[in-house]
Tab-separated table of N, CA and C in Angstrom:
chain	number	residue	atom	x	y	z
A	1	MET	N	36.541	-38.659	-110.288
A	1	MET	CA	37.014	-37.301	-110.186
A	1	MET	C	37.633	-36.900	-111.516
A	2	SER	N	37.237	-35.741	-112.043
A	2	SER	CA	37.800	-35.289	-113.311
A	2	SER	C	38.975	-34.358	-113.056
A	3	GLU	N	39.811	-34.274	-114.080
A	3	GLU	CA	40.990	-33.423	-113.962
A	3	GLU	C	40.592	-31.971	-114.131
A	4	SER	N	41.396	-31.084	-113.548
A	4	SER	CA	41.163	-29.659	-113.739
A	4	SER	C	41.559	-29.292	-115.167
A	5	PRO	N	41.020	-28.185	-115.689
A	5	PRO	CA	41.401	-27.775	-117.042
A	5	PRO	C	42.916	-27.609	-117.197
A	6	ALA	N	43.577	-27.093	-116.176
A	6	ALA	CA	45.026	-26.908	-116.273
A	6	ALA	C	45.743	-28.243	-116.426
A	7	SER	N	45.346	-29.248	-115.654
A	7	SER	CA	46.036	-30.529	-115.764
A	7	SER	C	45.688	-31.232	-117.068
A	8	THR	N	44.481	-31.011	-117.597
A	8	THR	CA	44.119	-31.563	-118.898
A	8	THR	C	45.001	-30.955	-119.978
A	9	LEU	N	45.194	-29.654	-119.927
A	9	LEU	CA	46.076	-28.999	-120.896
A	9	LEU	C	47.514	-29.465	-120.725
A	10	ASP	N	47.915	-29.741	-119.491
A	10	ASP	CA	49.264	-30.265	-119.242
A	10	ASP	C	49.448	-31.613	-119.930
A	11	VAL	N	48.443	-32.474	-119.841
A	11	VAL	CA	48.523	-33.788	-120.492
A	11	VAL	C	48.652	-33.596	-122.002
A	12	LEU	N	47.817	-32.747	-122.572
A	12	LEU	CA	47.902	-32.494	-124.009
A	12	LEU	C	49.268	-31.941	-124.395
A	13	ALA	N	49.798	-31.035	-123.585
A	13	ALA	CA	51.114	-30.458	-123.873
A	13	ALA	C	52.202	-31.526	-123.796
A	14	ARG	N	52.119	-32.411	-122.806
A	14	ARG	CA	53.133	-33.481	-122.690
A	14	ARG	C	53.053	-34.442	-123.868
A	15	VAL	N	51.839	-34.813	-124.267
A	15	VAL	CA	51.687	-35.698	-125.416
A	15	VAL	C	52.218	-35.004	-126.676
A	16	ALA	N	51.900	-33.717	-126.832
A	16	ALA	CA	52.393	-32.964	-127.992
A	16	ALA	C	53.921	-32.916	-128.010
A	17	GLU	N	54.533	-32.774	-126.842
A	17	GLU	CA	56.006	-32.765	-126.761
A	17	GLU	C	56.586	-34.103	-127.192
A	18	VAL	N	55.970	-35.191	-126.751
A	18	VAL	CA	56.454	-36.522	-127.140
A	18	VAL	C	56.308	-36.696	-128.651
A	19	ILE	N	55.166	-36.307	-129.200
A	19	ILE	CA	54.947	-36.410	-130.634
A	19	ILE	C	56.016	-35.609	-131.375
A	20	GLU	N	56.224	-34.387	-130.951
A	20	GLU	CA	57.226	-33.519	-131.589
A	20	GLU	C	58.620	-34.142	-131.518
A	21	SER	N	58.927	-34.776	-130.401
A	21	SER	CA	60.254	-35.374	-130.225
A	21	SER	C	60.479	-36.570	-131.150
A	22	ARG	N	59.402	-37.117	-131.706
A	22	ARG	CA	59.529	-38.278	-132.592
A	22	ARG	C	59.795	-37.882	-134.043
A	23	LYS	N	59.631	-36.592	-134.363
A	23	LYS	CA	59.936	-36.135	-135.722
A	23	LYS	C	61.394	-36.447	-136.014
A	24	GLY	N	61.642	-37.041	-137.138
A	24	GLY	CA	63.010	-37.375	-137.502
A	24	GLY	C	63.549	-38.594	-136.784
A	25	GLY	N	62.713	-39.235	-135.959
A	25	GLY	CA	63.137	-40.435	-135.242
A	25	GLY	C	63.212	-41.632	-136.168
A	26	ASP	N	63.653	-42.724	-135.617
A	26	ASP	CA	63.812	-43.964	-136.366
A	26	ASP	C	62.441	-44.617	-136.565
A	27	PRO	N	61.975	-44.715	-137.814
A	27	PRO	CA	60.655	-45.314	-138.054
A	27	PRO	C	60.579	-46.789	-137.690
A	28	ASP	N	61.724	-47.436	-137.487
A	28	ASP	CA	61.712	-48.838	-137.057
A	28	ASP	C	61.560	-48.969	-135.544
A	29	LYS	N	61.720	-47.858	-134.823
A	29	LYS	CA	61.664	-47.900	-133.355
A	29	LYS	C	60.510	-47.103	-132.760
A	30	SER	N	59.826	-46.303	-133.582
A	30	SER	CA	58.765	-45.444	-133.069
A	30	SER	C	57.598	-45.417	-134.046
A	31	TYR	N	56.413	-45.730	-133.534
A	31	TYR	CA	55.200	-45.678	-134.347
A	31	TYR	C	54.977	-44.273	-134.886
A	32	VAL	N	55.146	-43.257	-134.039
A	32	VAL	CA	54.924	-41.873	-134.466
A	32	VAL	C	55.962	-41.477	-135.513
A	33	ALA	N	57.222	-41.853	-135.299
A	33	ALA	CA	58.253	-41.568	-136.305
A	33	ALA	C	57.891	-42.228	-137.627
A	34	ARG	N	57.336	-43.425	-137.571
A	34	ARG	CA	56.914	-44.132	-138.788
A	34	ARG	C	55.811	-43.349	-139.504
A	35	LEU	N	54.852	-42.837	-138.739
A	35	LEU	CA	53.800	-42.023	-139.352
A	35	LEU	C	54.392	-40.782	-140.014
A	36	PHE	N	55.269	-40.070	-139.309
A	36	PHE	CA	55.905	-38.883	-139.888
A	36	PHE	C	56.689	-39.260	-141.147
A	37	HIS	N	57.397	-40.369	-141.098
A	37	HIS	CA	58.209	-40.819	-142.223
A	37	HIS	C	57.333	-41.123	-143.445
A	38	LYS	N	56.161	-41.700	-143.211
A	38	LYS	CA	55.267	-42.055	-144.325
A	38	LYS	C	54.553	-40.838	-144.898
A	39	GLY	N	54.414	-39.781	-144.117
A	39	GLY	CA	53.906	-38.525	-144.655
A	39	GLY	C	52.429	-38.237	-144.441
A	40	THR	N	52.040	-37.143	-145.054
A	40	THR	CA	50.714	-36.559	-144.847
A	40	THR	C	49.577	-37.530	-145.144
A	41	ASP	N	49.617	-38.184	-146.302
A	41	ASP	CA	48.507	-39.060	-146.669
A	41	ASP	C	48.298	-40.169	-145.648
A	42	THR	N	49.386	-40.781	-145.184
A	42	THR	CA	49.270	-41.862	-144.205
A	42	THR	C	48.721	-41.339	-142.885
A	43	ILE	N	49.201	-40.184	-142.461
A	43	ILE	CA	48.738	-39.595	-141.202
A	43	ILE	C	47.245	-39.275	-141.295
A	44	LEU	N	46.839	-38.636	-142.377
A	44	LEU	CA	45.429	-38.268	-142.521
A	44	LEU	C	44.531	-39.481	-142.706
A	45	LYS	N	45.031	-40.499	-143.379
A	45	LYS	CA	44.272	-41.745	-143.500
A	45	LYS	C	44.023	-42.341	-142.114
A	46	LYS	N	45.032	-42.281	-141.250
A	46	LYS	CA	44.887	-42.808	-139.893
A	46	LYS	C	43.860	-41.992	-139.106
A	47	VAL	N	43.849	-40.665	-139.276
A	47	VAL	CA	42.837	-39.834	-138.604
A	47	VAL	C	41.444	-40.240	-139.076
A	48	GLY	N	41.282	-40.443	-140.371
A	48	GLY	CA	39.985	-40.861	-140.908
A	48	GLY	C	39.549	-42.213	-140.382
A	49	GLU	N	40.502	-43.146	-140.311
A	49	GLU	CA	40.209	-44.479	-139.771
A	49	GLU	C	39.742	-44.385	-138.325
A	50	GLU	N	40.447	-43.595	-137.536
A	50	GLU	CA	40.072	-43.445	-136.124
A	50	GLU	C	38.729	-42.734	-135.977
A	51	ALA	N	38.435	-41.781	-136.862
A	51	ALA	CA	37.136	-41.100	-136.816
A	51	ALA	C	36.009	-42.095	-137.087
A	52	THR	N	36.222	-42.962	-138.062
A	52	THR	CA	35.221	-43.980	-138.377
A	52	THR	C	35.026	-44.933	-137.198
A	53	GLU	N	36.126	-45.374	-136.601
A	53	GLU	CA	36.029	-46.275	-135.449
A	53	GLU	C	35.339	-45.592	-134.272
A	54	THR	N	35.535	-44.286	-134.124
A	54	THR	CA	34.862	-43.532	-133.069
A	54	THR	C	33.355	-43.514	-133.312
A	55	VAL	N	32.951	-43.277	-134.545
A	55	VAL	CA	31.523	-43.265	-134.881
A	55	VAL	C	30.897	-44.628	-134.591
A	56	LEU	N	31.569	-45.695	-134.990
A	56	LEU	CA	31.028	-47.040	-134.755
A	56	LEU	C	30.923	-47.347	-133.262
A	57	ALA	N	31.939	-46.949	-132.488
A	57	ALA	CA	31.895	-47.179	-131.040
A	57	ALA	C	30.788	-46.349	-130.396
A	58	ALA	N	30.568	-45.136	-130.893
A	58	ALA	CA	29.491	-44.294	-130.361
A	58	ALA	C	28.124	-44.919	-130.643
A	59	LYS	N	27.964	-45.480	-131.823
A	59	LYS	CA	26.704	-46.154	-132.149
A	59	LYS	C	26.493	-47.365	-131.246
A	60	ASP	N	27.570	-48.103	-130.961
A	60	ASP	CA	27.465	-49.243	-130.046
A	60	ASP	C	27.025	-48.789	-128.655
A	61	LEU	N	27.600	-47.687	-128.175
A	61	LEU	CA	27.220	-47.180	-126.854
A	61	LEU	C	25.784	-46.665	-126.855
A	62	ALA	N	25.380	-46.023	-127.935
A	62	ALA	CA	23.992	-45.539	-128.027
A	62	ALA	C	23.006	-46.707	-127.991
A	63	ALA	N	23.406	-47.837	-128.553
A	63	ALA	CA	22.536	-49.017	-128.565
A	63	ALA	C	22.522	-49.735	-127.224
A	64	ALA	N	23.577	-49.541	-126.443
A	64	ALA	CA	23.673	-50.211	-125.139
A	64	ALA	C	24.259	-49.235	-124.120
A	65	PRO	N	23.473	-48.196	-123.760
A	65	PRO	CA	24.008	-47.120	-122.911
A	65	PRO	C	24.456	-47.558	-121.517
A	66	ALA	N	24.001	-48.696	-121.058
A	66	ALA	CA	24.402	-49.161	-119.725
A	66	ALA	C	25.657	-50.033	-119.775
A	67	SER	N	26.195	-50.249	-120.960
A	67	SER	CA	27.333	-51.155	-121.114
A	67	SER	C	28.655	-50.464	-120.782
A	68	PRO	N	29.311	-50.887	-119.681
A	68	PRO	CA	30.610	-50.291	-119.371
A	68	PRO	C	31.657	-50.613	-120.445
A	69	GLU	N	31.520	-51.763	-121.094
A	69	GLU	CA	32.467	-52.134	-122.152
A	69	GLU	C	32.319	-51.200	-123.360
A	70	ALA	N	31.079	-50.899	-123.713
A	70	ALA	CA	30.838	-49.997	-124.844
A	70	ALA	C	31.323	-48.590	-124.519
A	71	ARG	N	31.113	-48.189	-123.270
A	71	ARG	CA	31.581	-46.862	-122.852
A	71	ARG	C	33.107	-46.787	-122.936
A	72	GLN	N	33.791	-47.810	-122.432
A	72	GLN	CA	35.245	-47.824	-122.461
A	72	GLN	C	35.774	-47.907	-123.892
A	73	ALA	N	35.069	-48.660	-124.737
A	73	ALA	CA	35.483	-48.759	-126.141
A	73	ALA	C	35.414	-47.394	-126.819
A	74	LEU	N	34.365	-46.622	-126.527
A	74	LEU	CA	34.250	-45.282	-127.106
A	74	LEU	C	35.352	-44.370	-126.578
A	75	VAL	N	35.596	-44.427	-125.284
A	75	VAL	CA	36.678	-43.605	-124.709
A	75	VAL	C	38.008	-43.951	-125.378
A	76	GLY	N	38.270	-45.239	-125.567
A	76	GLY	CA	39.513	-45.660	-126.219
A	76	GLY	C	39.610	-45.159	-127.648
A	77	GLU	N	38.509	-45.241	-128.385
A	77	GLU	CA	38.526	-44.757	-129.769
A	77	GLU	C	38.683	-43.244	-129.831
A	78	LEU	N	38.042	-42.530	-128.910
A	78	LEU	CA	38.223	-41.084	-128.863
A	78	LEU	C	39.675	-40.717	-128.546
A	79	ALA	N	40.286	-41.459	-127.635
A	79	ALA	CA	41.701	-41.212	-127.323
A	79	ALA	C	42.563	-41.448	-128.557
A	80	ASP	N	42.282	-42.511	-129.300
A	80	ASP	CA	43.019	-42.773	-130.543
A	80	ASP	C	42.825	-41.633	-131.544
A	81	LEU	N	41.594	-41.149	-131.670
A	81	LEU	CA	41.302	-40.062	-132.596
A	81	LEU	C	42.032	-38.785	-132.189
A	82	TRP	N	41.978	-38.450	-130.904
A	82	TRP	CA	42.692	-37.257	-130.431
A	82	TRP	C	44.183	-37.391	-130.692
A	83	PHE	N	44.744	-38.558	-130.360
A	83	PHE	CA	46.177	-38.767	-130.531
A	83	PHE	C	46.582	-38.601	-131.999
A	84	HIS	N	45.869	-39.275	-132.884
A	84	HIS	CA	46.245	-39.194	-134.294
A	84	HIS	C	45.966	-37.803	-134.868
A	85	SER	N	44.969	-37.112	-134.347
A	85	SER	CA	44.745	-35.718	-134.735
A	85	SER	C	45.918	-34.854	-134.285
A	86	MET	N	46.450	-35.148	-133.104
A	86	MET	CA	47.614	-34.395	-132.616
A	86	MET	C	48.849	-34.683	-133.477
A	87	VAL	N	48.999	-35.912	-133.959
A	87	VAL	CA	50.103	-36.230	-134.877
A	87	VAL	C	49.931	-35.413	-136.154
A	88	ALA	N	48.710	-35.359	-136.680
A	88	ALA	CA	48.438	-34.578	-137.886
A	88	ALA	C	48.737	-33.101	-137.644
A	89	MET	N	48.311	-32.593	-136.502
A	89	MET	CA	48.580	-31.188	-136.181
A	89	MET	C	50.077	-30.922	-136.153
A	90	ALA	N	50.822	-31.776	-135.482
A	90	ALA	CA	52.271	-31.582	-135.399
A	90	ALA	C	52.904	-31.641	-136.787
A	91	HIS	N	52.447	-32.558	-137.602
A	91	HIS	CA	52.972	-32.700	-138.960
A	91	HIS	C	52.727	-31.435	-139.782
A	92	LEU	N	51.604	-30.779	-139.506
A	92	LEU	CA	51.205	-29.594	-140.264
A	92	LEU	C	51.542	-28.278	-139.555
A	93	GLY	N	52.325	-28.368	-138.477
A	93	GLY	CA	52.812	-27.162	-137.811
A	93	GLY	C	51.858	-26.513	-136.831
A	94	LEU	N	50.905	-27.276	-136.335
A	94	LEU	CA	49.968	-26.754	-135.339
A	94	LEU	C	50.241	-27.391	-133.986
A	95	GLN	N	49.704	-26.760	-132.953
A	95	GLN	CA	49.850	-27.268	-131.588
A	95	GLN	C	48.479	-27.309	-130.921
A	96	PRO	N	48.345	-28.110	-129.864
A	96	PRO	CA	47.054	-28.156	-129.165
A	96	PRO	C	46.555	-26.772	-128.746
A	97	GLN	N	47.469	-25.879	-128.391
A	97	GLN	CA	47.071	-24.532	-127.972
A	97	GLN	C	46.306	-23.806	-129.072
A	98	ASP	N	46.620	-24.106	-130.336
A	98	ASP	CA	45.909	-23.480	-131.449
A	98	ASP	C	44.435	-23.875	-131.433
A	99	VAL	N	44.163	-25.137	-131.185
A	99	VAL	CA	42.785	-25.633	-131.153
A	99	VAL	C	42.079	-25.129	-129.896
A	100	VAL	N	42.777	-25.144	-128.774
A	100	VAL	CA	42.188	-24.655	-127.527
A	100	VAL	C	41.840	-23.170	-127.667
A	101	ALA	N	42.701	-22.404	-128.306
A	101	ALA	CA	42.415	-20.979	-128.516
A	101	ALA	C	41.170	-20.792	-129.379
A	102	GLU	N	41.009	-21.639	-130.393
A	102	GLU	CA	39.815	-21.545	-131.240
A	102	GLU	C	38.563	-21.930	-130.457
A	103	LEU	N	38.655	-22.962	-129.633
A	103	LEU	CA	37.514	-23.323	-128.785
A	103	LEU	C	37.177	-22.190	-127.828
A	104	ALA	N	38.197	-21.561	-127.261
A	104	ALA	CA	37.970	-20.430	-126.352
A	104	ALA	C	37.296	-19.283	-127.093
A	105	ARG	N	37.714	-19.030	-128.331
A	105	ARG	CA	37.101	-17.969	-129.129
A	105	ARG	C	35.618	-18.250	-129.347
A	106	ARG	N	35.284	-19.512	-129.542
A	106	ARG	CA	33.896	-19.897	-129.813
A	106	ARG	C	33.046	-20.006	-128.550
A	107	GLU	N	33.686	-20.071	-127.409
A	107	GLU	CA	32.960	-20.260	-126.148
A	107	GLU	C	31.939	-19.151	-125.962
A	108	GLY	N	30.725	-19.545	-125.662
A	108	GLY	CA	29.665	-18.578	-125.411
A	108	GLY	C	28.947	-18.130	-126.672
A	109	LEU	N	29.461	-18.511	-127.840
A	109	LEU	CA	28.776	-18.167	-129.079
A	109	LEU	C	27.696	-19.204	-129.351
A	110	SER	N	26.635	-18.772	-129.940
A	110	SER	CA	25.634	-19.722	-130.415
A	110	SER	C	26.275	-20.552	-131.512
A	111	GLY	N	26.090	-21.847	-131.445
A	111	GLY	CA	26.634	-22.707	-132.486
A	111	GLY	C	26.111	-22.344	-133.866
A	112	LEU	N	24.860	-21.965	-133.944
A	112	LEU	CA	24.281	-21.585	-135.231
A	112	LEU	C	24.885	-20.282	-135.741
A	113	VAL	N	25.116	-19.338	-134.830
A	113	VAL	CA	25.722	-18.052	-135.229
A	113	VAL	C	27.172	-18.285	-135.659
A	114	GLU	N	27.903	-19.097	-134.900
A	114	GLU	CA	29.295	-19.360	-135.245
A	114	GLU	C	29.392	-20.060	-136.587
A	115	PHE	N	28.535	-21.033	-136.835
A	115	PHE	CA	28.546	-21.756	-138.101
A	115	PHE	C	28.243	-20.809	-139.256
A	116	ALA	N	27.255	-19.942	-139.083
A	116	ALA	CA	26.894	-18.982	-140.116
A	116	ALA	C	28.048	-18.029	-140.405
A	117	SER	N	28.833	-17.678	-139.390
A	117	SER	CA	29.952	-16.740	-139.587
A	117	SER	C	31.042	-17.349	-140.458
A	118	ARG	N	31.138	-18.666	-140.523
A	118	ARG	CA	32.149	-19.320	-141.357
A	118	ARG	C	31.798	-19.220	-142.826
A	119	LYS	N	30.534	-19.030	-143.134
A	119	LYS	CA	30.093	-18.945	-144.534
A	119	LYS	C	30.301	-17.547	-145.102
A	120	GLY	N	30.467	-16.572	-144.220
A	120	GLY	CA	30.526	-15.180	-144.672
A	120	GLY	C	31.870	-14.673	-144.983
């Protein structure tokens, strides 16, 4: 059973609140506080690392589509990527609602038309 869109947004909002609450926290007691303390380059490096791990896990699942382990590994890597992207967003003054609003704006648009509009 999948979650409703409202409860999915609730989860994102709760995670964003926890991330926000770690700003200025003790980097010796909180992983997120440590990321904030180390700054933009460290946070973005972590997003890149998680993106790479997501690609590798996706390739593993594509090679073995019936593998529950490969499927779970991809889900785990995607969760890591989303989480670290949310840390980056918080560090840069954005919130999940900003991304959701952009997705809503794009909803129903042709991907090719939307992509072309970014060039203009």
